[in-house]
GROMACS .gro file of C-alpha atoms in nm:
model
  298
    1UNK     CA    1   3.699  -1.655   2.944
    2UNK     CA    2   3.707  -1.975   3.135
    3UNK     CA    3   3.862  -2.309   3.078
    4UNK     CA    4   3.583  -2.427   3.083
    5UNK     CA    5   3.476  -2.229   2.772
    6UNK     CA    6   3.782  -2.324   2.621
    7UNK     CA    7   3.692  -2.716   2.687
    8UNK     CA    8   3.341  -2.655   2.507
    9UNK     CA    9   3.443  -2.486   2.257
   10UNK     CA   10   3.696  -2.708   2.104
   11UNK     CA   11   3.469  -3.036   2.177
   12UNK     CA   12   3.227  -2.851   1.936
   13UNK     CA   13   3.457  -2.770   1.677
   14UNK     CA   14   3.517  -3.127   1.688
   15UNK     CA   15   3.199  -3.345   1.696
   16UNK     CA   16   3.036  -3.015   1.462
   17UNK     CA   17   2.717  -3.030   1.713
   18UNK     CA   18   2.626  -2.791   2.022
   19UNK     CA   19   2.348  -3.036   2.124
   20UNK     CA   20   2.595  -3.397   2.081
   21UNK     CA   21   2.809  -3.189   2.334
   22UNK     CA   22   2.544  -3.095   2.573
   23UNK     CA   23   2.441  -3.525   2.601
   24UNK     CA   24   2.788  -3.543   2.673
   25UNK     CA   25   2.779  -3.317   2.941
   26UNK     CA   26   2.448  -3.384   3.051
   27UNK     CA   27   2.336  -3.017   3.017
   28UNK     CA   28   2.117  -2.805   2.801
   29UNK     CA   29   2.224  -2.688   2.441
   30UNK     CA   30   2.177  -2.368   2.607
   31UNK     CA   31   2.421  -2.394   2.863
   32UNK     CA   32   2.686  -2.471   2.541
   33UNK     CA   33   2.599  -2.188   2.362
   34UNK     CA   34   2.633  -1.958   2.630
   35UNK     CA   35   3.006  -2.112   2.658
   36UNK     CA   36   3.058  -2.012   2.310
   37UNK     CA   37   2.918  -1.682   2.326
   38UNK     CA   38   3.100  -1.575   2.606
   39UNK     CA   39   3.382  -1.648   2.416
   40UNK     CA   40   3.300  -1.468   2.101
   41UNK     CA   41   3.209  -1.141   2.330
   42UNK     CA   42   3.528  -1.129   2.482
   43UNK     CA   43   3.724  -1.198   2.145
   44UNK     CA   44   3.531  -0.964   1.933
   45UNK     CA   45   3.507  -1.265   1.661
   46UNK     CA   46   3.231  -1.483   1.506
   47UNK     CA   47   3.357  -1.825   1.594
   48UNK     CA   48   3.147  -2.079   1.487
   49UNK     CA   49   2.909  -2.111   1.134
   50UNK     CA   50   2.578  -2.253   1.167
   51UNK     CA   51   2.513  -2.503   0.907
   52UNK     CA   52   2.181  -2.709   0.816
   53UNK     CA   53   2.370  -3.019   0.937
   54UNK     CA   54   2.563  -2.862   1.241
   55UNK     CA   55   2.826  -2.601   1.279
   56UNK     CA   56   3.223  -2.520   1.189
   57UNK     CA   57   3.442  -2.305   1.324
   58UNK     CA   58   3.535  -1.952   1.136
   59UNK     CA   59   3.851  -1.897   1.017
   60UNK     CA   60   3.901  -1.704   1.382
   61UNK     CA   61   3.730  -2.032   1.536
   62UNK     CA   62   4.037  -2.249   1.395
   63UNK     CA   63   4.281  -2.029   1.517
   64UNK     CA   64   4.105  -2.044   1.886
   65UNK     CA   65   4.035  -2.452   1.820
   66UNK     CA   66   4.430  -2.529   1.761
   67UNK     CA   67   4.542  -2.253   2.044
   68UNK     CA   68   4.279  -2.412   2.291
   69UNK     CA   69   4.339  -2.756   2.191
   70UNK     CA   70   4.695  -2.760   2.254
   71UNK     CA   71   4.660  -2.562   2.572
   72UNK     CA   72   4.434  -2.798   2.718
   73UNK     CA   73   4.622  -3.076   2.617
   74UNK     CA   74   4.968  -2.966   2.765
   75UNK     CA   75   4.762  -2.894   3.120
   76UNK     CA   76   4.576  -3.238   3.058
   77UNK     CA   77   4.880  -3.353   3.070
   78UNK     CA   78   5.062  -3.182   3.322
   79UNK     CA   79   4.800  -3.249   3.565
   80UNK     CA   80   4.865  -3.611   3.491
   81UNK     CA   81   5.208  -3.594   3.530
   82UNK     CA   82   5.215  -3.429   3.860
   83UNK     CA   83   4.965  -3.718   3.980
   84UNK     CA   84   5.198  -3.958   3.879
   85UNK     CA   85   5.473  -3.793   4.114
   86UNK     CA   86   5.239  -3.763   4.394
   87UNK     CA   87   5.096  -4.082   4.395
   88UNK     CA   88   5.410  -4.330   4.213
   89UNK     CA   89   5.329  -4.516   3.968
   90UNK     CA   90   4.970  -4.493   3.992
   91UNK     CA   91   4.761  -4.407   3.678
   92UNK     CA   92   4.612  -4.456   3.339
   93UNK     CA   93   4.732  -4.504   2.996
   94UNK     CA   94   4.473  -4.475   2.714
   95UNK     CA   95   4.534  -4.629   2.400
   96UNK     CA   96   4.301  -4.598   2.066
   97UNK     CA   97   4.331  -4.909   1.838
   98UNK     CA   98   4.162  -5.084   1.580
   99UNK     CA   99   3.943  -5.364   1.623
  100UNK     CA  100   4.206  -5.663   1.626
  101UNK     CA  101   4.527  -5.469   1.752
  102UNK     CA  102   4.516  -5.593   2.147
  103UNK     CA  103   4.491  -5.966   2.015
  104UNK     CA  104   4.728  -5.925   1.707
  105UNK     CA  105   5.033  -5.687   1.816
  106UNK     CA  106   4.981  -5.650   2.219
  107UNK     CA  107   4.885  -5.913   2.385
  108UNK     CA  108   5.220  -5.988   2.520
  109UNK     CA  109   5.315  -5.664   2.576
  110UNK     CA  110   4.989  -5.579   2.780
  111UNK     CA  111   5.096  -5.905   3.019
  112UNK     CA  112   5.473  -5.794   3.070
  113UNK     CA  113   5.353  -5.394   3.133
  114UNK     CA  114   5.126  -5.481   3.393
  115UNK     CA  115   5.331  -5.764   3.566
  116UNK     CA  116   5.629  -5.442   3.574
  117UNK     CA  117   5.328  -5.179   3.642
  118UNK     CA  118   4.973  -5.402   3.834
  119UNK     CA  119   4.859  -5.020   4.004
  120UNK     CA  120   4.852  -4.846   3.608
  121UNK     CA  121   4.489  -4.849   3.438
  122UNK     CA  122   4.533  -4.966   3.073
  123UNK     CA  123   4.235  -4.814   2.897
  124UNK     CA  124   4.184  -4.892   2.536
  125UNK     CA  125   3.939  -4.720   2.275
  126UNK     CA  126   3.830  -4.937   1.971
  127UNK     CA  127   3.831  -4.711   1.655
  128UNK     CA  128   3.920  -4.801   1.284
  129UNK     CA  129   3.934  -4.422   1.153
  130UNK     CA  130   4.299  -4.262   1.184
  131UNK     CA  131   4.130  -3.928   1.097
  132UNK     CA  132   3.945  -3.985   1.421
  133UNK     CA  133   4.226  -4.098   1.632
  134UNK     CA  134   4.453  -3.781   1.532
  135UNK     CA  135   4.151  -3.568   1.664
  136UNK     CA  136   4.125  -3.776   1.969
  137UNK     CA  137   4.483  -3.693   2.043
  138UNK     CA  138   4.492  -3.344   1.939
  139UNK     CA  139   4.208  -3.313   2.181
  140UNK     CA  140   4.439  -3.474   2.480
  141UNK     CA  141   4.157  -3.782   2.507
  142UNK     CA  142   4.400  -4.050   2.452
  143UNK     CA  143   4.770  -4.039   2.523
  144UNK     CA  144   4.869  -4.315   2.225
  145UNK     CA  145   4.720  -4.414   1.899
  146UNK     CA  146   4.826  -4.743   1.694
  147UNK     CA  147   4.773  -4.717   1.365
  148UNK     CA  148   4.854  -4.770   0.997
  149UNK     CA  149   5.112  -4.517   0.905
  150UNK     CA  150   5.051  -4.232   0.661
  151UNK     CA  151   5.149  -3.887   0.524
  152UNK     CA  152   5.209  -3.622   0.788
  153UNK     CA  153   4.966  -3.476   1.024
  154UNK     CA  154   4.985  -3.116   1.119
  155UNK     CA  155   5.037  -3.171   1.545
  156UNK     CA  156   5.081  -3.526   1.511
  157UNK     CA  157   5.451  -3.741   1.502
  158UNK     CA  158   5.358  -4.107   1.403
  159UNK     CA  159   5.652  -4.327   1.432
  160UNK     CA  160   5.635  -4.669   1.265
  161UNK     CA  161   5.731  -4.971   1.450
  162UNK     CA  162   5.668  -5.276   1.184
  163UNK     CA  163   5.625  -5.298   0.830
  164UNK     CA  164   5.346  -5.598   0.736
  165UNK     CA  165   5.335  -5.745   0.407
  166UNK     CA  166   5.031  -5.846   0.192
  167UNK     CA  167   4.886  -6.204   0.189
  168UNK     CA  168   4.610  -6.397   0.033
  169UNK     CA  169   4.417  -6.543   0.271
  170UNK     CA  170   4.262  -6.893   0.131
  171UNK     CA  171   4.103  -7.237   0.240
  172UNK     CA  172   4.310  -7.519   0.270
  173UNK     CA  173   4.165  -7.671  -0.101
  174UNK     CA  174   4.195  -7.362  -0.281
  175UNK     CA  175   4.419  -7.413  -0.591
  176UNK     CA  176   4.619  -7.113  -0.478
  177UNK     CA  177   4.664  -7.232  -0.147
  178UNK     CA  178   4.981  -7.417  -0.276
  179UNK     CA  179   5.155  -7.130  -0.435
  180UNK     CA  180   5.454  -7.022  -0.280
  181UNK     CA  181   5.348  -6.657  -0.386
  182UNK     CA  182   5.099  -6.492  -0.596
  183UNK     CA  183   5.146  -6.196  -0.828
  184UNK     CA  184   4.926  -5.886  -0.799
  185UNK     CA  185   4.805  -5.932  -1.188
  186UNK     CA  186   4.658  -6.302  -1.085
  187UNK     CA  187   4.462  -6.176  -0.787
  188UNK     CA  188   4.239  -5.990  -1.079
  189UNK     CA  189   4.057  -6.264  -1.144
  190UNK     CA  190   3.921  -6.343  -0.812
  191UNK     CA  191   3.650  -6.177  -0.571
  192UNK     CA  192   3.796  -6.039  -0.273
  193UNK     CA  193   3.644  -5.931   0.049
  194UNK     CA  194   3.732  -5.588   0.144
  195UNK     CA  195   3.839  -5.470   0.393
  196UNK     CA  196   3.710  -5.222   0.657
  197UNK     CA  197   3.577  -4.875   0.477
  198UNK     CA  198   3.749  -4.585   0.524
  199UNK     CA  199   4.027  -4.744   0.699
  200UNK     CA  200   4.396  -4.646   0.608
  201UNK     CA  201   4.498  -4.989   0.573
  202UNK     CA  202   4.230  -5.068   0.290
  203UNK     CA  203   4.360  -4.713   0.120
  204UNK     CA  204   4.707  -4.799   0.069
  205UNK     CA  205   4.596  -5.141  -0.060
  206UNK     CA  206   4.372  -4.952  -0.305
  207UNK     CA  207   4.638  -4.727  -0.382
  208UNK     CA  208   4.855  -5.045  -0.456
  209UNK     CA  209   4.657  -5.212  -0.653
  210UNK     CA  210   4.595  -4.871  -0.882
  211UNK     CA  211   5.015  -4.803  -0.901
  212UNK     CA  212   5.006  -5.162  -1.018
  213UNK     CA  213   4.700  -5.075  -1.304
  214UNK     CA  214   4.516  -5.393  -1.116
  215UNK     CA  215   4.158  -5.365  -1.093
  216UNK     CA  216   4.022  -5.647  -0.860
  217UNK     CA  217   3.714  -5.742  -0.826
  218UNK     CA  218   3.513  -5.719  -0.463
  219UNK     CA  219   3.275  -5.773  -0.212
  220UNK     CA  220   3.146  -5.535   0.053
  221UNK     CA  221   3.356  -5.421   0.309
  222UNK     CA  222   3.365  -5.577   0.640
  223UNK     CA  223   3.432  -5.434   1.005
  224UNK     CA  224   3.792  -5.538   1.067
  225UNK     CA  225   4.088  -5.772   0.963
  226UNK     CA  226   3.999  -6.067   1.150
  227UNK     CA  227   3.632  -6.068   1.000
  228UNK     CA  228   3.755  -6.077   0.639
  229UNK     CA  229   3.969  -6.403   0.731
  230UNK     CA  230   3.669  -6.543   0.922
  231UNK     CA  231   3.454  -6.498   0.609
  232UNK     CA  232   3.743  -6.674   0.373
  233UNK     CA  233   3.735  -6.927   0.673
  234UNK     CA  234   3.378  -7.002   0.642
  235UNK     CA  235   3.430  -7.039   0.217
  236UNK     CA  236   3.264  -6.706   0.150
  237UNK     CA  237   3.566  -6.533  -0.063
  238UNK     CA  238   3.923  -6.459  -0.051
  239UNK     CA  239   4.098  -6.178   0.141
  240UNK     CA  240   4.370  -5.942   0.093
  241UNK     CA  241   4.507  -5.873   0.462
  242UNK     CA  242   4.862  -5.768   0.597
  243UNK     CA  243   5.045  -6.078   0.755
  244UNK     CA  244   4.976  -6.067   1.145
  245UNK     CA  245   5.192  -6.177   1.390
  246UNK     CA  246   5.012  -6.499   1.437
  247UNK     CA  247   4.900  -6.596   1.087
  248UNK     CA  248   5.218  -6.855   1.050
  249UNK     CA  249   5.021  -7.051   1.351
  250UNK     CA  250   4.673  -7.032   1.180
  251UNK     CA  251   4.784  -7.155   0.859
  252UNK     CA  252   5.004  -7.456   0.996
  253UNK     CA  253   4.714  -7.739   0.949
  254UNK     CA  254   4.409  -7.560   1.004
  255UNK     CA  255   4.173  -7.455   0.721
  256UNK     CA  256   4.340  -7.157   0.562
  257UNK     CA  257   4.636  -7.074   0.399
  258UNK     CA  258   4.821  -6.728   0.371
  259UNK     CA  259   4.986  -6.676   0.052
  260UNK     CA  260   5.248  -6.404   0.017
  261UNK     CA  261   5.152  -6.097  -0.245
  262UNK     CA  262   5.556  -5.975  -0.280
  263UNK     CA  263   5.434  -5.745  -0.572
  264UNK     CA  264   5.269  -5.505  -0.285
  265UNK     CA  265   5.439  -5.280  -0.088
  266UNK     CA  266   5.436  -5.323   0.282
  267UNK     CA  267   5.221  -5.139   0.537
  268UNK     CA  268   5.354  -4.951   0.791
  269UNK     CA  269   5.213  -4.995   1.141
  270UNK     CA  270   5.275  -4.799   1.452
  271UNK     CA  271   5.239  -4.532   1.717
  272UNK     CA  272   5.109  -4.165   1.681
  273UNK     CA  273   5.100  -3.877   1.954
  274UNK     CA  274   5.107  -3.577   1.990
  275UNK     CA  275   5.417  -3.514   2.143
  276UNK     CA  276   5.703  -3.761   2.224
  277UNK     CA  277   5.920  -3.546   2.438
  278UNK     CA  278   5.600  -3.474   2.642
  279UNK     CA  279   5.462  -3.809   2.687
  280UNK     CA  280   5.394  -3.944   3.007
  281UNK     CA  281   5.641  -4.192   3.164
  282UNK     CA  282   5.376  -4.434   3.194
  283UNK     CA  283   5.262  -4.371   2.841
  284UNK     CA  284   5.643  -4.438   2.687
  285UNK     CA  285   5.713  -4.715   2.885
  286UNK     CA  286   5.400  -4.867   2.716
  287UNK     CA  287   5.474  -4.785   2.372
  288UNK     CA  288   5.806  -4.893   2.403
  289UNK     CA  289   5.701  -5.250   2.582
  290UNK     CA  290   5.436  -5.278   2.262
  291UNK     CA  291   5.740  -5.184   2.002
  292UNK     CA  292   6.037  -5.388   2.131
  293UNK     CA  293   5.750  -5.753   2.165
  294UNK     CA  294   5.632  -5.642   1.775
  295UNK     CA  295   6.043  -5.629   1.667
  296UNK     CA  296   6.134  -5.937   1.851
  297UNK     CA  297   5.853  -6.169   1.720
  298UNK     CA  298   6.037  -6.403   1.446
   0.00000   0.00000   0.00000
């Protein structure tokens, strides 16, 4: 049993495909498959299911998965770690965020991080699915995921760092545009564009809306936040969206307004890891730059 084998193993487990790992790799399905079954010889175990549409791991296969993912996360890790003492403050720190998060909640903190840090590699992975970030940092690919906050994760501490509330975003001329606040009961009378599909953000609004016995009307979903306010922009609909950093600029003059929705609860925005106490220096001193410039913001 080789790291190696370990490695394979869990990155089928997680994409559910021995031949999307071996394009990864850039080697033959066979050459996976012999990593698993060298693995299943010397445990004595059937570790994976074959499936018309890939494969799973056995109930022996998801012990293995969480032993081996943790493992090579710690030594991921580690490794990194011990670079950093080597070499100083030389390295990487790799984010996963939605779509808009650099422009909305980082921007600032990005600048002041690399003016303190100009040798550390900020590396940042666009992804709107939080089911997909928690398995990108149980797997040790990224060191920091920001996110809408949720219910627990097994392996995972999220910790929030702002709570956003709900606004309608309208044009200038709307009628509602000079409300000081809308009710949730009002808003079911109007087409809304959605937002993305599967997202967590869009979940908790649906959620809301359900608690509330509001049943609003919709349009497809789009790709992120800032599309849906393009779209109201452009006079194709109205959109539900938490209040961004920077909407108070975009609504002083320009062509939309955003009108507060006090009747929905706030979402919860933030950082998840694996570990705190075993986060890279680098890594920390990131999070905490992003956190304090979100808190500060008026």
């Amino acid at each position: 049993m080789t790291l190696d084998d370990l490695r394979v193993f869990v990155a089928v487990c997680q994409s559910g495909s021995l031949s999307a790992v071996a394009r990864e790799l850039s080697c033959t399905q066979s050459a996976v498959s012999q990593h698993v079954k060298r693995l299943e010889r010397e445990t004595g175990a059937r570790l994976l299911e074959r499936h018309p549409r890939g494969v799973v791991p056995t109930p022996a296969g998801r012990v293995l998965q969480a032993a081996a993912a943790d493992g090579i996360a710690g030594l991921d890790l580690a490794l990194r770690r011990v670079e950093e003492l080597v070499r100083g403050e030389v390295g990487s720190v790799r984010v996963m965020t939605g779509a808009t998060t650099v422009r909305h909640f980082m921007s600032e903190a990005v600048v002041a991080f690399r003016r303190r840090s100009p040798n550390v590699s900020l590396e940042f992975q666009t992804e709107s699915s939080s089911r997909r970030c928690f398995a990108a940092l149980a797997a040790g690919s990224i060191d920091l995921a920001w996110l809408t906050i949720g219910a627990p994760v097994r392996g995972i501490e999220q910790r929030p760092v702002v709570e956003l509330p709900w606004v309608l975003a309208v044009r200038a001329e709307d009628p509602l545009a000079g409300l000081a606040e809308v009710e949730a009961a009002e808003l079911a009378d109007i087409r809304h564009i959605r937002l993305p599909e599967n997202s967590s953000s869009r979940a908790h609004l649906d959620a809301a809306f359900a608690e509330l016995g509001v049943h609003v009307s919709s349009e497809p979903s789009v790709a992120d936040w800032d599309t849906a306010i393009l779209l109201t922009e452009l006079g194709l609909g109205h959109a539900i969206v938490p209040a961004l950093p920077d909407h108070h600029a975009v609504g002083e003059g320009g062509p939309l307004r955003f009108v507060p929705i006090p009747d929905l609860p706030r979402l919860p925005v933030g950082w998840a890891v694996r570990r705190w106490d075993t986060l890279s220096p680098l890594a920390r001193t990131f999070a905490d730059t992003v956190s304090v410039s979100c808190t500060e913001r008026p």
